[in-house]
Tab-separated table of C-alpha atoms and ligand atoms in Angstrom:
chain	number	residue	atom	x	y	z
A	1	MET	CA	0.082	0.013	-0.060
A	2	LYS	CA	2.900	2.312	0.607
A	3	GLY	CA	3.655	2.544	-3.062
A	4	ALA	CA	0.011	3.373	-3.774
A	5	ILE	CA	0.152	6.321	-1.438
A	6	ARG	CA	3.309	7.710	-2.874
A	7	VAL	CA	1.962	7.562	-6.299
A	8	LYS	CA	-1.106	9.651	-5.065
A	9	GLU	CA	1.084	12.501	-3.980
A	10	CYS	CA	2.250	14.973	-6.513
A	11	PRO	CA	6.055	14.685	-7.123
A	12	SER	CA	8.232	17.705	-6.635
A	13	GLU	CA	8.583	20.078	-9.601
A	14	GLU	CA	12.251	19.308	-9.683
A	15	LEU	CA	11.527	15.601	-10.253
A	16	ILE	CA	9.077	16.590	-12.973
A	17	LEU	CA	11.712	18.703	-14.589
A	18	ARG	CA	14.301	15.913	-14.390
A	19	LEU	CA	11.710	13.446	-15.873
A	20	ALA	CA	11.083	15.786	-18.752
A	21	GLN	CA	14.884	15.907	-19.379
A	22	ASP	CA	15.265	12.090	-19.170
A	23	GLU	CA	17.336	12.253	-16.065
A	24	LEU	CA	15.433	9.855	-13.966
A	25	ASP	CA	15.921	6.097	-13.786
A	26	GLU	CA	13.112	3.891	-14.962
A	27	SER	CA	11.523	3.132	-11.631
A	28	GLN	CA	11.361	6.709	-10.689
A	29	SER	CA	9.966	7.774	-14.066
A	30	ARG	CA	7.277	4.971	-13.942
A	31	LEU	CA	6.031	6.188	-10.636
A	32	ILE	CA	5.745	9.843	-11.890
A	33	VAL	CA	4.171	8.766	-15.213
A	34	GLU	CA	1.653	6.603	-13.431
A	35	HIS	CA	0.733	9.414	-11.025
A	36	ALA	CA	0.424	11.850	-13.983
A	37	GLU	CA	-2.212	9.583	-15.608
A	38	SER	CA	-4.554	10.472	-12.848
A	39	CYS	CA	-3.351	14.009	-12.124
A	40	GLY	CA	-3.980	16.673	-14.675
A	41	ARG	CA	-1.709	19.276	-12.912
A	42	CYS	CA	1.420	17.066	-13.128
A	43	ALA	CA	0.572	15.869	-16.687
A	44	LYS	CA	0.352	19.446	-17.810
A	45	LEU	CA	3.549	20.279	-16.011
A	46	ILE	CA	5.370	17.430	-17.669
A	47	GLU	CA	4.198	18.485	-21.084
A	48	GLU	CA	5.061	22.126	-20.433
A	49	TYR	CA	8.663	21.162	-19.412
A	50	LYS	CA	9.026	18.913	-22.472
A	51	ALA	CA	7.919	21.650	-24.703
A	52	THR	CA	10.065	24.117	-22.991
A	53	PHE	CA	13.210	21.898	-23.601
A	54	ARG	CA	12.166	21.304	-27.238
A	55	LEU	CA	12.010	25.204	-27.761
A	56	LEU	CA	15.290	25.874	-25.986
A	57	ALA	CA	17.024	23.193	-27.999
A	58	THR	CA	16.294	25.186	-31.146
A	59	GLU	CA	18.754	27.977	-30.231
A	60	ARG	CA	21.770	27.960	-32.396
A	61	ILE	CA	25.053	29.812	-31.815
A	62	GLU	CA	27.235	30.650	-34.822
A	63	ALA	CA	30.939	30.371	-34.328
A	64	PRO	CA	33.064	33.526	-35.171
A	65	SER	CA	34.784	33.548	-38.491
A	66	PRO	CA	38.548	32.864	-38.766
A	67	GLY	CA	38.994	36.579	-39.500
A	68	GLU	CA	37.312	37.423	-36.248
A	69	TRP	CA	39.498	35.052	-34.299
A	70	GLU	CA	42.500	36.578	-35.950
A	71	ARG	CA	41.439	40.029	-34.803
A	72	VAL	CA	40.771	38.830	-31.248
A	73	MET	CA	44.302	37.193	-31.051
A	74	GLY	CA	45.815	40.229	-32.497
A	75	LYS	CA	44.393	42.439	-29.657
A	76	VAL	CA	45.432	39.795	-27.228
A	77	ARG	CA	49.017	40.030	-28.556
A	78	GLY	CA	48.812	43.790	-28.341
A	79	SER	CA	47.439	43.805	-24.686
A	80	VAL	CA	50.024	41.320	-23.481
A	81	THR	CA	52.802	43.429	-24.897
A	82	GLU	CA	51.245	46.575	-23.340
A	83	GLU	CA	50.911	44.731	-19.946
A	84	MET	CA	54.630	44.015	-20.088
A	85	HIS	CA	55.347	47.814	-20.342
A	86	ALA	CA	52.673	48.773	-17.799
A	87	TRP	CA	52.872	51.844	-15.649
A	88	PRO	CA	54.393	51.257	-12.141
A	89	LEU	CA	51.796	50.715	-9.412
A	90	TRP	CA	52.058	54.294	-7.849
A	91	ALA	CA	51.254	55.872	-11.140
A	92	ARG	CA	48.198	53.567	-11.554
A	93	GLY	CA	46.980	54.518	-8.128
A	94	ALA	CA	47.426	58.337	-8.932
A	95	ALA	CA	45.454	57.884	-12.240
A	96	ALA	CA	42.631	56.003	-10.462
A	97	ALA	CA	42.352	58.779	-7.859
A	98	LEU	CA	42.181	61.389	-10.528
A	99	ALA	CA	39.582	59.482	-12.410
A	100	THR	CA	37.592	59.198	-9.152
A	101	ALA	CA	37.778	62.814	-8.567
A	102	CYS	CA	36.564	63.503	-12.135
A	103	LEU	CA	33.722	61.083	-11.649
A	104	MET	CA	32.427	62.953	-8.398
A	105	LEU	CA	32.478	66.130	-10.333
A	106	VAL	CA	30.381	64.761	-13.084
A	107	LEU	CA	28.024	63.209	-10.576
A	108	TRP	CA	27.663	66.509	-8.681
A	109	GLN	CA	26.244	68.058	-11.883
A	110	ALA	CA	24.269	65.051	-13.138
A	111	ARG	CA	20.514	64.813	-13.068
A	112	VAL	CA	19.925	61.383	-11.965
A	113	LEU	CA	17.142	59.082	-12.433
A	114	MET	CA	17.545	56.454	-9.867
A	115	THR	CA	15.591	53.314	-10.016
A	116	ARG	CA	14.605	51.152	-7.094
A	117	PRO	CA	11.998	48.448	-6.582
A	118	PRO	CA	8.738	50.006	-5.271
A	119	GLY	CA	9.029	48.663	-1.680
A	120	GLU	CA	12.219	50.614	-1.074
A	121	LEU	CA	11.199	53.870	-2.567
A	122	SER	CA	9.918	55.630	0.438
A	123	GLY	CA	13.147	57.067	1.918
A	124	LEU	CA	14.625	58.020	-1.459
A	125	ALA	CA	11.283	59.458	-2.656
A	126	GLU	CA	11.031	61.955	0.090
A	127	ARG	CA	14.279	63.492	-1.129
A	128	SER	CA	12.882	63.717	-4.666
A	129	GLU	CA	11.375	66.988	-5.645
A	130	GLU	CA	9.093	65.460	-8.185
A	131	ALA	CA	6.010	63.646	-7.300
A	132	LEU	CA	6.075	59.972	-8.047
A	133	PRO	CA	4.081	58.994	-11.133
A	134	SER	CA	1.720	56.359	-9.778
A	135	GLU	CA	2.573	53.389	-11.938
A	136	GLU	CA	6.194	54.272	-12.387
A	137	THR	CA	8.998	52.488	-10.476
A	138	LEU	CA	11.488	55.201	-11.304
A	139	PHE	CA	11.832	58.681	-9.894
A	140	ALA	CA	13.938	61.582	-10.625
A	141	SER	CA	16.110	63.652	-8.497
A	142	ASP	CA	18.444	66.460	-9.241
A	143	THR	CA	20.970	65.781	-6.641
A	144	MET	CA	22.088	62.457	-5.390
A	145	SER	CA	24.974	61.095	-3.456
A	146	VAL	CA	26.681	57.987	-4.346
A	147	ASN	CA	29.188	56.364	-2.074
A	148	LEU	CA	32.001	55.853	-4.617
A	149	ALA	CA	33.890	53.872	-1.992
A	150	SER	CA	31.167	51.291	-2.003
A	151	LEU	CA	31.483	50.716	-5.634
A	152	ASP	CA	33.745	48.039	-7.155
A	153	ASN	CA	36.008	48.753	-10.203
A	154	GLY	CA	33.300	47.267	-12.530
A	155	GLN	CA	30.742	49.637	-11.226
A	156	LEU	CA	33.057	52.574	-11.493
A	157	ASP	CA	34.053	51.762	-15.036
A	158	GLU	CA	30.276	51.526	-15.813
A	159	LEU	CA	29.583	54.959	-14.225
A	160	ASP	CA	32.418	56.374	-16.075
A	161	GLU	CA	31.221	55.094	-19.316
A	162	LEU	CA	27.589	56.058	-18.593
A	163	TYR	CA	28.539	59.709	-18.031
A	164	ALA	CA	31.466	60.124	-20.440
A	165	GLY	CA	29.737	58.319	-23.311
A	166	GLY	CA	26.169	59.847	-22.668
A	167	THR	CA	24.937	56.468	-23.903
A	168	VAL	CA	21.140	55.608	-23.892
A	169	LEU	CA	20.365	58.698	-21.857
A	170	HIS	CA	17.479	60.553	-22.950
A	171	GLY	CA	17.200	63.609	-20.747
A	172	SER	CA	17.715	61.690	-17.562
A	173	ASP	CA	20.386	59.453	-16.477
A	174	ALA	CA	19.413	56.203	-14.861
A	175	LEU	CA	21.240	54.013	-12.569
A	176	VAL	CA	20.328	50.912	-10.832
A	177	PHE	CA	22.596	49.758	-8.142
A	178	ASP	CA	23.037	46.891	-5.931
A	179	LEU	CA	19.859	45.152	-6.581
A	180	THR	CA	19.514	41.613	-5.284
A	181	GLU	CA	18.603	38.877	-7.845
A	182	GLU	CA	14.920	39.057	-6.704
A	183	GLU	CA	14.891	42.787	-6.781
A	184	GLU	CA	16.358	42.915	-10.243
A	185	GLU	CA	13.816	40.517	-11.653
A	186	ARG	CA	10.933	42.412	-10.012
A	187	LEU	CA	12.082	45.622	-11.342
A	188	ILE	CA	12.608	44.274	-14.911
A	189	GLU	CA	9.126	42.503	-14.821
A	190	GLU	CA	7.743	45.925	-13.795
A	191	LEU	CA	9.543	47.808	-16.486
A	192	GLU	CA	8.507	45.328	-19.078
A	193	SER	CA	4.768	45.313	-18.034
A	194	SER	CA	4.591	49.048	-17.762
A	195	PRO	CA	2.595	50.479	-20.797
A	196	SER	CA	4.618	51.815	-23.722
A	197	THR	CA	4.447	55.415	-24.611
B	1	MET	CA	46.084	17.752	-18.559
B	2	ASN	CA	46.665	15.728	-21.702
B	3	GLU	CA	49.908	15.250	-23.469
B	4	ARG	CA	49.348	17.869	-26.142
B	5	GLU	CA	48.344	20.483	-23.550
B	6	GLU	CA	51.374	19.509	-21.349
B	7	ARG	CA	53.751	19.898	-24.367
B	8	LEU	CA	52.234	23.231	-25.542
B	9	LEU	CA	52.273	24.531	-21.917
B	10	LYS	CA	55.891	23.707	-21.565
B	11	ALA	CA	56.760	25.272	-24.875
B	12	PHE	CA	54.839	28.407	-23.871
B	13	LEU	CA	56.554	28.652	-20.422
B	14	ASP	CA	59.828	28.216	-22.194
B	15	GLY	CA	59.175	31.363	-24.123
B	16	ASN	CA	57.430	30.210	-27.260
B	17	GLU	CA	54.484	32.564	-27.286
B	18	ALA	CA	52.971	30.982	-30.437
B	19	ALA	CA	52.322	27.888	-28.246
B	20	PHE	CA	49.848	29.888	-26.239
B	21	GLU	CA	47.658	30.348	-29.350
B	22	GLU	CA	47.710	26.742	-30.027
B	23	LEU	CA	46.496	25.980	-26.440
B	24	VAL	CA	43.716	28.436	-26.723
B	25	LYS	CA	42.531	27.411	-30.124
B	26	ASP	CA	41.760	23.857	-29.085
B	27	SER	CA	38.755	25.117	-26.973
B	28	TRP	CA	37.955	28.661	-28.146
B	29	GLU	CA	34.838	27.603	-30.171
B	30	ARG	CA	33.212	25.846	-27.333
B	31	ILE	CA	34.106	28.613	-24.875
B	32	TYR	CA	32.808	31.166	-27.318
B	33	ARG	CA	29.460	29.385	-27.440
B	34	THR	CA	29.188	29.437	-23.746
B	35	VAL	CA	30.219	32.993	-23.343
B	36	MET	CA	27.879	34.122	-26.173
B	37	ARG	CA	25.018	32.349	-24.486
B	38	ILE	CA	25.760	34.140	-21.261
B	39	VAL	CA	26.420	37.780	-22.639
B	40	ARG	CA	23.941	37.361	-25.481
B	41	ASN	CA	25.681	39.644	-27.957
B	42	HIS	CA	28.464	38.762	-30.424
B	43	ASP	CA	30.678	41.798	-29.933
B	44	ASP	CA	30.648	41.565	-26.191
B	45	ALA	CA	31.355	37.705	-26.399
B	46	LEU	CA	34.447	38.456	-28.624
B	47	ASP	CA	35.529	41.120	-25.960
B	48	VAL	CA	35.060	38.651	-23.150
B	49	MET	CA	37.100	36.077	-25.071
B	50	GLN	CA	39.891	38.669	-25.586
B	51	ASP	CA	39.863	39.641	-21.946
B	52	SER	CA	39.944	36.089	-20.849
B	53	PHE	CA	42.720	35.153	-23.121
B	54	VAL	CA	44.785	38.071	-21.880
B	55	LYS	CA	44.152	37.035	-18.238
B	56	ALA	CA	45.102	33.483	-18.989
B	57	PHE	CA	48.277	34.680	-20.755
B	58	THR	CA	49.411	36.763	-17.789
B	59	ARG	CA	48.288	34.409	-15.012
B	60	ILE	CA	49.438	31.184	-16.590
B	61	ARG	CA	52.123	30.717	-13.923
B	62	SER	CA	49.404	30.524	-11.270
B	63	PHE	CA	47.725	27.727	-13.318
B	64	ARG	CA	47.963	24.763	-10.776
B	65	ARG	CA	47.313	21.849	-13.292
B	66	ALA	CA	44.625	20.464	-11.104
B	67	SER	CA	42.315	20.541	-14.087
B	68	SER	CA	43.057	20.617	-17.786
B	69	PHE	CA	44.083	23.981	-19.351
B	70	ALA	CA	40.811	24.016	-21.343
B	71	THR	CA	38.806	23.846	-18.049
B	72	TRP	CA	40.998	26.466	-16.489
B	73	LEU	CA	40.513	28.827	-19.536
B	74	THR	CA	36.683	28.129	-19.506
B	75	SER	CA	36.513	28.918	-15.847
B	76	ILE	CA	38.267	32.389	-16.516
B	77	ALA	CA	35.894	33.093	-19.538
B	78	VAL	CA	32.640	32.093	-17.713
B	79	ARG	CA	33.425	34.216	-14.762
B	80	GLU	CA	34.404	37.148	-17.058
B	81	ALA	CA	31.103	36.613	-19.037
B	82	ILE	CA	29.041	36.728	-15.738
B	83	ASN	CA	30.777	39.721	-14.725
B	84	ARG	CA	30.145	41.464	-18.007
B	85	ALA	CA	26.466	40.373	-17.891
B	86	GLN	CA	26.009	41.592	-14.353
B	87	ARG	CA	27.672	44.890	-15.209
B	88	ASP	CA	25.251	45.313	-18.094
B	89	ARG	CA	22.157	44.387	-16.029
B	90	PHE	CA	21.337	47.942	-15.037
B	91	ARG	CA	21.987	49.280	-18.521
B	92	ARG	CA	19.496	46.491	-19.695
B	93	ALA	CA	16.866	47.852	-17.196
B	94	VAL	CA	17.694	51.447	-18.386
B	95	SER	CA	17.175	50.719	-22.009
B	96	LEU	CA	13.952	48.675	-21.319
B	97	HIS	CA	12.623	51.811	-19.697
B	98	LEU	CA	13.926	54.674	-21.702
B	99	LEU	CA	14.124	53.108	-25.251
B	100	GLY	CA	10.555	52.354	-25.859
B	101	LYS	CA	10.077	49.725	-23.093
B	102	ARG	CA	10.503	46.407	-24.704
B	103	PRO	CA	12.655	46.886	-27.637
B	104	SER	CA	13.294	43.905	-29.879
B	105	PRO	CA	16.970	43.104	-29.502
B	106	ALA	CA	17.407	43.426	-33.270
B	107	GLY	CA	16.446	47.065	-32.890
B	108	ALA	CA	15.095	48.978	-35.861
B	109	ASN	CA	16.997	47.089	-38.432
B	110	PRO	CA	14.370	45.336	-40.553
B	111	ASP	CA	16.705	42.779	-42.060
B	112	ALA	CA	17.955	41.681	-38.620
B	113	LEU	CA	14.476	41.672	-37.498
B	114	ALA	CA	13.354	39.344	-40.308
B	115	GLU	CA	16.162	37.009	-39.367
B	116	ARG	CA	14.692	35.991	-36.139
B	117	SER	CA	11.327	34.391	-36.213
B	118	ALA	CA	8.758	35.148	-33.612
B	119	ILE	CA	9.485	31.978	-31.794
B	120	ARG	CA	13.123	32.380	-31.829
B	121	GLU	CA	12.692	35.918	-30.474
B	122	ARG	CA	10.618	34.766	-27.586
B	123	VAL	CA	13.137	31.976	-26.737
B	124	ALA	CA	15.988	34.371	-26.831
B	125	GLN	CA	14.030	36.986	-24.639
B	126	ALA	CA	13.207	34.271	-22.129
B	127	ILE	CA	17.064	33.309	-21.873
B	128	GLU	CA	17.928	36.982	-21.770
B	129	ALA	CA	15.465	37.630	-18.830
B	130	LEU	CA	17.362	35.260	-16.493
B	131	PRO	CA	19.876	36.682	-14.020
B	132	PRO	CA	23.430	36.078	-15.353
B	133	VAL	CA	24.465	33.336	-12.972
B	134	GLN	CA	21.341	31.334	-13.559
B	135	ARG	CA	21.859	31.977	-17.303
B	136	ALA	CA	25.457	30.724	-17.088
B	137	VAL	CA	24.482	27.590	-15.135
B	138	PHE	CA	21.635	26.837	-17.468
B	139	THR	CA	23.902	27.277	-20.504
B	140	MET	CA	26.492	24.865	-19.168
B	141	ARG	CA	24.159	22.260	-18.107
B	142	PHE	CA	21.602	22.282	-20.877
B	143	TYR	CA	23.642	23.337	-23.850
B	144	GLU	CA	27.134	22.248	-22.959
B	145	GLU	CA	25.876	19.185	-21.099
B	146	LEU	CA	28.229	19.622	-18.277
B	147	LYS	CA	27.733	17.821	-14.978
B	148	VAL	CA	26.626	19.706	-11.732
B	149	ARG	CA	30.019	18.940	-10.248
B	150	GLU	CA	31.925	20.449	-13.281
B	151	ILE	CA	29.803	23.514	-13.317
B	152	ALA	CA	30.374	23.942	-9.494
B	153	GLU	CA	34.003	23.674	-10.118
B	154	LEU	CA	34.126	26.200	-12.955
B	155	LEU	CA	32.135	28.770	-10.902
B	156	GLY	CA	33.896	28.134	-7.646
B	157	SER	CA	30.424	27.274	-6.111
B	158	SER	CA	28.774	24.348	-4.505
B	159	GLU	CA	26.770	21.510	-6.195
B	160	GLY	CA	23.710	22.523	-4.157
B	161	ALA	CA	23.830	26.151	-5.351
B	162	VAL	CA	24.321	24.995	-8.971
B	163	LYS	CA	21.374	22.755	-8.708
B	164	ALA	CA	19.240	25.363	-7.255
B	165	SER	CA	20.240	27.816	-9.798
B	166	TYR	CA	19.518	25.393	-12.740
B	167	PHE	CA	16.067	24.622	-11.272
B	168	HIS	CA	15.185	28.227	-10.957
B	169	ALA	CA	16.333	29.005	-14.417
B	170	VAL	CA	14.307	26.216	-15.954
B	171	ARG	CA	11.219	27.092	-14.013
B	172	LYS	CA	11.316	30.683	-15.147
B	173	LEU	CA	12.000	29.568	-18.718
B	174	ARG	CA	8.844	27.298	-18.663
B	175	ARG	CA	6.750	30.088	-17.329
B	176	ASN	CA	8.014	32.525	-19.860
B	177	LEU	CA	7.673	30.159	-22.733
B	178	SER	CA	4.271	28.577	-21.767
B	179	GLY	CA	1.748	29.317	-24.250
B	180	LEU	CA	4.350	29.337	-26.996
B	181	ARG	CA	3.738	26.129	-28.907
C	1	ZN	ZN1	0.099	15.491	-9.344
């Protein structure tokens, strides 16, 4: 009877996923398949996973051409040679400090549109002079302080590029910092579902 | 390390720089595919390849030979690709919002647009919507068919974390792709 009880319970989604990917051994698969015969929910889930894998398997990536590889390797050779004649450490430190100072100046003057997920807007919103548009997750502020010390080199580079290059910025500059994975997903979901103008 | 890698590595360490290219060449196509699936853009992928090769070149003396050279190089490239994708994530959110919400990645170019069918486009978008680490794990597991243990090793992560990432990724992909068949 024990077996019968187990078959009545819905298997975990992870097991269903592995079944759809042919990763379970026969006895495990059989139990789930038997269960799915009398459980519409699991049957549907199995079908959905199988269909998902079929769709995903259609994605093809084309390899770069020999000419492109040659260009990449050419640049690698160049960088490696450059690396060998790199500036001494103290000079690099000085250059970094200078870059940071410039960045602060730019930030001081920048009009910044800062994005945060809705739940965490309150404190920041109070400092914004503009009223928050009701369905927007973004808000604008003319001044903002960024703790540059908290940014890693990658973020500093990115900031630098963002301001120096004036990329994608239409009137407002937008930054999203330090979002957790869940926050990021929520934010992107909201942005995607917000009505187009 | 196989014999060929061993021989090329020795030649390189003895000062033969051309040997490095041979070493890299063996795996660059496979690594490119993985990197491309993580960063989702050809030019960025080539950039990541270039940066990874430079890193490998300059750090080769710290290569411990616990794994093959190809695995070591893959590990550098995958981490580099994830960093790149993470750095770009706020730009992605920005462009989604400021550039007409949900732009098609092919942009306004009608030729490029025609190249990707509606279904391919949806599949690409679903993959692009994954957070970088999940995308990397999914790519290595699903497309490159690596074992969980191998992925954990490449990412310097635990097998449990890799399994969880893979599960979350596939669940999201199913949700995003349901209704598309
Ligand atoms: Zn069930």
